[in-house]
Amino acid sequence: MKLAFIIDPIHQLDPCHDTSVALMEAAQILGHEVWITQANLLNVVDSKAWAVLQQVELVPVELIEGRWVAANPWYKLGSSLFTALESMDAVFMRTDPPVNDSYLYATYILDYIDQNKTLVINNPNGIRAANEKMYALQFTQAIPETIVSADKKVIRQFVEAKGATVLKPLGNKAGEGILFLQSGDRNFNSIVELSTLQGRLPVMVQNYLPAAKDGDKRIILLNGEPIGALNRLSSGSDFRNNMATGGTVAPTEITAREQEICTLLAEKLRQDGLIFVGIDVIGGYLTEVNVTSPTGIREIDRLDGTHLAHQVIQWLEQVNGNW
């Protein structure tokens, strides 16, 4: 197969952490061509999506004494090729969020790939429909008590009723802008004004889950089925558990309740073409559904001795041409 990956500039990626690199490595090891491009190199010509692609050759990372070690250099680029993306067997949209104008326009361009010929992972329409905070709201039996509002009065009523809450901007990533907000906070007005841009932008406010002190579980789903998980723990100086905020990771198991949540989501994810997804679960509650560039494969493989990226590519081999 010929596989294209839309990524951030490759020299900015961390081969020991980034799931995109793990997927590209697995594809190469399993005998497939790996091509890369960036969102700003996408085009529509003659009503088809085109891109400037470069074939890439990777030196796979090695697990040495419990940590991933990369060669230097760890990749080699071939010459550039301007081609229709439907010449690829699959295209992975792996640009990191936030979903800003550039990201949104890239998904519009990807709409012009003939998906009878080429599978786009994840489906561009599905990405647009699945704000990573808001998407979870349709699964009411799985989420903590939640509101979405830009209205200071509505937010205050909720916070006062719950006592301790978590405020989340709808468009950020990696824990950016998430705040712990409790009743009686003297900074309440300023926090809400800054987060909502003076009432112009809605935010999510959720009941604080005390189980967060025991970690925030990331579960990777492939075509609706869980294939691996890790637990993220805060650094101790920050209530957030995200790896990007200094959190550590630990091995974990998928509980019966978490399997129930995965089953609840599975059919909707498939309907929306959301094939490679990372969900976040705290204390048996679904808090986010990550569809843009979910990560965690490197950490799960290191902790559990798995090869999740290989599972993804092998699944793609099985369905190739049958979507």
Coordinates of C-alpha atoms in Angstrom, one line a residue:
M1 CA 0.0 0.0 0.0
K2 CA 0.9 3.6 -0.4
L3 CA 0.1 5.7 2.7
A4 CA 0.2 9.5 3.1
F5 CA 0.5 11.2 6.4
I6 CA -0.5 14.8 6.8
I7 CA 1.7 15.9 9.8
D8 CA 3.3 18.9 11.3
P9 CA 6.9 19.6 10.0
I10 CA 8.7 16.3 10.5
H11 CA 11.7 17.9 12.2
Q12 CA 9.4 19.1 14.9
L13 CA 8.1 15.6 15.8
D14 CA 9.5 13.5 18.6
P15 CA 10.1 10.0 17.4
C16 CA 10.1 8.6 20.9
H17 CA 6.7 10.1 21.7
D18 CA 4.6 10.9 18.6
T19 CA 2.0 8.4 17.6
S20 CA 2.3 9.7 14.0
V21 CA 5.9 8.4 13.8
A22 CA 4.9 5.1 15.4
L23 CA 2.3 4.7 12.6
M24 CA 4.7 5.6 9.9
E25 CA 7.3 3.2 11.3
A26 CA 4.8 0.3 11.4
A27 CA 3.7 0.9 7.9
Q28 CA 7.4 0.9 6.7
I29 CA 8.2 -2.3 8.7
L30 CA 5.2 -4.0 7.2
G31 CA 6.3 -3.2 3.7
H32 CA 4.3 -0.2 2.7
E33 CA 5.4 3.1 1.1
V34 CA 5.2 6.0 3.5
W35 CA 4.7 9.6 2.2
I36 CA 4.3 12.8 4.1
T37 CA 2.9 16.2 3.5
Q38 CA 1.6 19.2 5.5
A39 CA -1.8 20.9 5.7
N40 CA -0.5 24.0 3.8
L41 CA 0.7 21.8 1.0
L42 CA -2.8 20.5 0.1
N43 CA -4.6 21.7 -3.0
V44 CA -7.8 21.2 -5.0
V45 CA -7.2 20.9 -8.8
D46 CA -9.8 19.8 -11.2
S47 CA -12.1 19.1 -8.3
K48 CA -9.7 16.6 -6.8
A49 CA -7.4 16.9 -3.7
W50 CA -3.7 17.1 -4.5
A51 CA -0.7 17.4 -2.3
V52 CA 3.1 18.0 -2.4
L53 CA 4.3 14.6 -1.0
Q54 CA 7.7 13.4 0.0
Q55 CA 8.5 9.7 0.5
V56 CA 10.2 9.2 3.9
E57 CA 12.5 6.5 5.1
L58 CA 12.5 6.0 8.9
V59 CA 15.0 4.5 11.3
P60 CA 12.7 2.8 13.9
V61 CA 13.2 3.6 17.5
E62 CA 14.6 1.0 19.9
L63 CA 13.5 0.2 23.5
I64 CA 16.6 0.3 25.6
E65 CA 16.5 -0.1 29.4
G66 CA 12.8 0.8 29.5
R67 CA 13.0 3.9 27.3
W68 CA 12.7 4.6 23.6
V69 CA 15.9 5.7 21.9
A70 CA 16.0 7.2 18.4
A71 CA 18.8 7.4 15.9
N72 CA 20.2 10.7 14.8
P73 CA 19.1 11.4 12.1
W74 CA 16.0 9.3 12.4
Y75 CA 14.5 10.0 9.0
K76 CA 15.5 10.6 5.4
L77 CA 13.4 12.4 2.9
G78 CA 13.1 11.7 -0.8
S79 CA 12.3 14.1 -3.6
S80 CA 8.9 16.0 -3.8
L81 CA 6.0 14.8 -5.9
F82 CA 2.8 16.7 -6.7
T83 CA 0.1 14.2 -7.0
A84 CA -3.6 13.5 -6.5
L85 CA -4.2 12.0 -3.0
E86 CA -6.5 9.4 -4.5
S87 CA -3.4 7.7 -5.8
M88 CA -2.7 6.7 -2.2
D89 CA -4.5 3.8 -0.5
A90 CA -5.0 5.7 2.7
V91 CA -4.4 9.2 4.0
F92 CA -3.9 9.8 7.7
M93 CA -4.9 13.3 8.9
R94 CA -2.4 13.7 11.8
T95 CA -1.9 17.5 12.1
D96 CA -2.0 18.5 15.7
P97 CA -4.9 20.6 17.0
P98 CA -6.2 23.2 17.7
V99 CA -8.8 23.0 14.9
N100 CA -8.2 26.5 13.7
D101 CA -8.9 28.0 10.2
S102 CA -5.9 26.2 8.7
Y103 CA -7.0 22.9 10.1
L104 CA -10.6 23.4 9.1
Y105 CA -9.7 24.3 5.5
A106 CA -7.5 21.3 5.2
T107 CA -10.5 19.1 6.1
Y108 CA -12.5 20.8 3.3
I109 CA -9.8 20.0 0.8
L110 CA -9.8 16.3 2.0
D111 CA -13.5 16.2 1.1
Y112 CA -12.3 16.1 -2.5
I113 CA -10.6 12.7 -2.1
D114 CA -12.6 9.9 -3.7
Q115 CA -13.2 7.7 -0.6
N116 CA -14.2 4.9 -2.9
K117 CA -10.5 4.8 -3.8
T118 CA -8.7 6.2 -0.7
L119 CA -9.6 5.9 3.0
V120 CA -9.1 9.1 5.0
I121 CA -8.3 8.5 8.7
N122 CA -10.1 10.2 10.3
N123 CA -13.0 11.2 8.0
P124 CA -12.8 15.0 7.5
N125 CA -16.6 15.4 8.0
G126 CA -16.3 13.4 11.2
I127 CA -13.5 15.5 12.4
R128 CA -15.5 18.7 11.8
A129 CA -18.5 17.2 13.6
A130 CA -16.6 15.9 16.6
N131 CA -15.3 18.8 18.7
E132 CA -13.2 16.9 21.2
K133 CA -15.0 18.4 24.2
M134 CA -18.5 18.6 22.8
Y135 CA -18.8 15.2 21.1
A136 CA -19.0 13.4 24.4
L137 CA -22.2 15.3 25.4
Q138 CA -24.4 13.0 23.2
F139 CA -23.4 10.0 25.5
T140 CA -25.2 11.4 28.6
Q141 CA -25.0 8.2 30.6
A142 CA -21.2 8.2 30.3
I143 CA -20.2 11.8 31.2
P144 CA -20.1 13.8 34.4
E145 CA -22.6 16.6 35.0
T146 CA -21.7 19.2 32.3
I147 CA -22.8 22.5 31.0
V148 CA -21.6 24.6 28.0
S149 CA -22.1 28.3 28.2
A150 CA -20.6 31.8 27.8
D151 CA -23.1 33.2 30.3
K152 CA -21.5 34.1 33.6
K153 CA -24.7 33.7 35.5
V154 CA -25.3 30.2 34.2
I155 CA -21.8 29.2 35.0
R156 CA -22.0 30.7 38.5
Q157 CA -25.2 28.8 39.2
F158 CA -23.6 25.5 38.1
V159 CA -20.4 26.1 40.1
E160 CA -22.3 27.1 43.2
A161 CA -24.5 24.0 42.9
K162 CA -21.5 21.6 42.5
G163 CA -18.9 23.3 44.7
A164 CA -15.9 22.1 42.7
T165 CA -15.8 22.1 38.9
V166 CA -13.4 22.1 36.0
L167 CA -13.6 24.8 33.2
K168 CA -12.4 23.7 29.8
P169 CA -12.0 25.9 26.6
L170 CA -13.7 24.1 23.7
G171 CA -10.9 24.5 21.2
N172 CA -7.7 23.9 23.1
K173 CA -5.5 20.8 23.3
A174 CA -3.1 19.0 25.8
G175 CA -4.8 20.5 28.8
E176 CA -4.2 24.1 27.7
G177 CA -6.5 26.6 29.6
I178 CA -8.2 24.0 31.8
L179 CA -8.9 25.6 35.2
F180 CA -10.1 24.3 38.5
L181 CA -13.1 26.5 39.6
Q182 CA -14.9 26.3 42.9
S183 CA -17.7 28.2 44.5
G184 CA -16.5 31.3 46.5
D185 CA -13.4 31.7 44.3
R186 CA -12.6 35.4 44.5
N187 CA -11.2 35.2 40.9
F188 CA -14.4 33.8 39.5
N189 CA -15.4 36.8 37.4
S190 CA -11.9 37.2 35.9
I191 CA -11.6 33.5 35.2
V192 CA -14.9 33.4 33.3
E193 CA -14.3 36.7 31.5
L194 CA -10.9 35.6 30.3
S195 CA -12.0 32.1 29.3
T196 CA -15.2 33.2 27.5
L197 CA -13.5 36.3 25.9
Q198 CA -15.9 38.6 27.8
G199 CA -18.9 36.3 27.1
R200 CA -18.3 35.8 23.4
L201 CA -17.1 32.2 23.5
P202 CA -18.7 29.3 25.3
V203 CA -16.7 27.1 27.6
M204 CA -17.4 23.6 29.1
V205 CA -17.8 23.3 32.8
Q206 CA -17.9 19.9 34.4
N207 CA -18.5 18.6 37.9
Y208 CA -15.0 18.0 39.4
L209 CA -14.3 14.3 39.7
P210 CA -12.2 13.5 42.8
A211 CA -11.0 10.3 41.1
A212 CA -8.8 12.6 39.0
K213 CA -6.2 12.3 41.7
D214 CA -5.9 8.6 40.7
G215 CA -5.3 9.5 37.1
D216 CA -6.8 10.2 33.8
K217 CA -7.0 7.1 31.5
R218 CA -6.4 7.4 27.8
I219 CA -7.9 4.5 25.8
I220 CA -7.1 4.0 22.2
L221 CA -9.9 2.8 19.9
L222 CA -9.5 1.3 16.5
N223 CA -12.7 1.2 14.4
G224 CA -14.7 1.4 17.7
E225 CA -12.7 -1.3 19.5
P226 CA -10.3 -0.6 22.4
I227 CA -6.8 -1.8 21.7
G228 CA -4.8 -0.3 24.6
A229 CA -4.8 2.1 27.5
L230 CA -2.5 4.0 29.8
N231 CA -3.1 6.0 33.0
R232 CA -1.8 9.6 33.2
L233 CA -0.9 11.0 36.6
S234 CA -0.3 14.6 37.5
S235 CA 3.1 15.9 38.4
G236 CA 1.9 16.9 41.8
S237 CA 2.3 20.6 41.2
D238 CA -0.6 20.7 38.7
F239 CA -4.1 19.2 39.0
R240 CA -4.1 18.3 35.3
N241 CA -2.9 14.8 34.3
N242 CA -1.9 15.6 30.7
M243 CA 1.5 14.4 29.5
A244 CA 2.0 17.8 27.9
T245 CA 1.7 19.5 31.4
G246 CA 4.3 17.3 33.0
G247 CA 2.2 14.3 33.9
T248 CA 3.6 10.8 34.1
V249 CA 2.2 7.6 32.7
A250 CA 1.6 4.2 34.3
P251 CA 0.3 0.8 33.0
T252 CA -3.4 0.1 33.5
E253 CA -6.3 -2.2 32.6
I254 CA -9.5 -1.5 30.8
T255 CA -12.3 -2.0 33.3
A256 CA -15.8 -3.4 32.7
R257 CA -17.2 0.1 33.0
E258 CA -14.7 1.5 30.5
Q259 CA -15.5 -1.3 28.1
E260 CA -19.1 -0.4 28.4
I261 CA -18.3 3.2 27.5
C262 CA -16.3 2.0 24.4
T263 CA -19.3 -0.1 23.3
L264 CA -21.6 2.8 23.8
L265 CA -19.4 5.0 21.5
A266 CA -18.5 2.3 18.9
E267 CA -21.4 2.5 16.4
K268 CA -21.5 6.3 16.4
L269 CA -17.7 6.5 15.8
R270 CA -18.0 4.1 12.9
Q271 CA -20.9 6.1 11.4
D272 CA -18.8 9.3 11.6
G273 CA -15.7 7.6 10.0
L274 CA -13.7 8.1 13.2
I275 CA -11.4 5.1 13.0
F276 CA -8.5 6.1 15.2
V277 CA -9.7 7.7 18.4
G278 CA -8.4 8.3 21.9
I279 CA -11.0 8.7 24.7
D280 CA -10.3 10.1 28.1
V281 CA -11.9 8.5 31.2
I282 CA -11.8 9.6 34.8
G283 CA -13.3 7.5 37.5
G284 CA -15.6 5.7 35.1
Y285 CA -16.8 8.9 33.3
L286 CA -16.0 9.9 29.7
T287 CA -14.5 13.3 29.6
E288 CA -13.2 13.8 26.1
V289 CA -13.2 12.1 22.6
N290 CA -9.9 12.9 20.8
V291 CA -10.2 12.5 17.0
T292 CA -7.7 15.0 15.5
S293 CA -4.3 13.5 16.4
P294 CA -4.8 11.2 19.3
T295 CA -1.6 10.1 20.9
G296 CA -0.4 7.5 23.5
I297 CA 0.8 4.6 21.4
R298 CA 4.5 5.0 22.2
E299 CA 3.8 5.0 26.0
I300 CA 1.4 2.1 25.9
D301 CA 3.8 0.0 23.8
R302 CA 6.7 0.8 26.3
L303 CA 4.6 -0.1 29.3
D304 CA 2.8 -3.1 28.0
G305 CA 5.1 -4.6 25.3
T306 CA 2.5 -4.1 22.6
H307 CA 2.7 -3.0 19.0
L308 CA -0.4 -0.9 18.6
A309 CA 0.7 0.9 15.4
H310 CA 1.2 -2.5 13.8
Q311 CA -2.4 -3.4 14.7
V312 CA -3.6 -0.2 13.0
I313 CA -1.7 -0.9 9.8
Q314 CA -2.7 -4.6 9.8
W315 CA -6.4 -3.6 10.2
L316 CA -5.9 -1.3 7.2
E317 CA -4.4 -4.1 5.2
Q318 CA -7.5 -6.2 5.9
V319 CA -10.0 -3.6 4.9
N320 CA -7.9 -2.2 2.0
G321 CA -10.3 -1.4 -0.9
N322 CA -13.4 -2.5 1.1
W323 CA -14.6 0.7 2.6

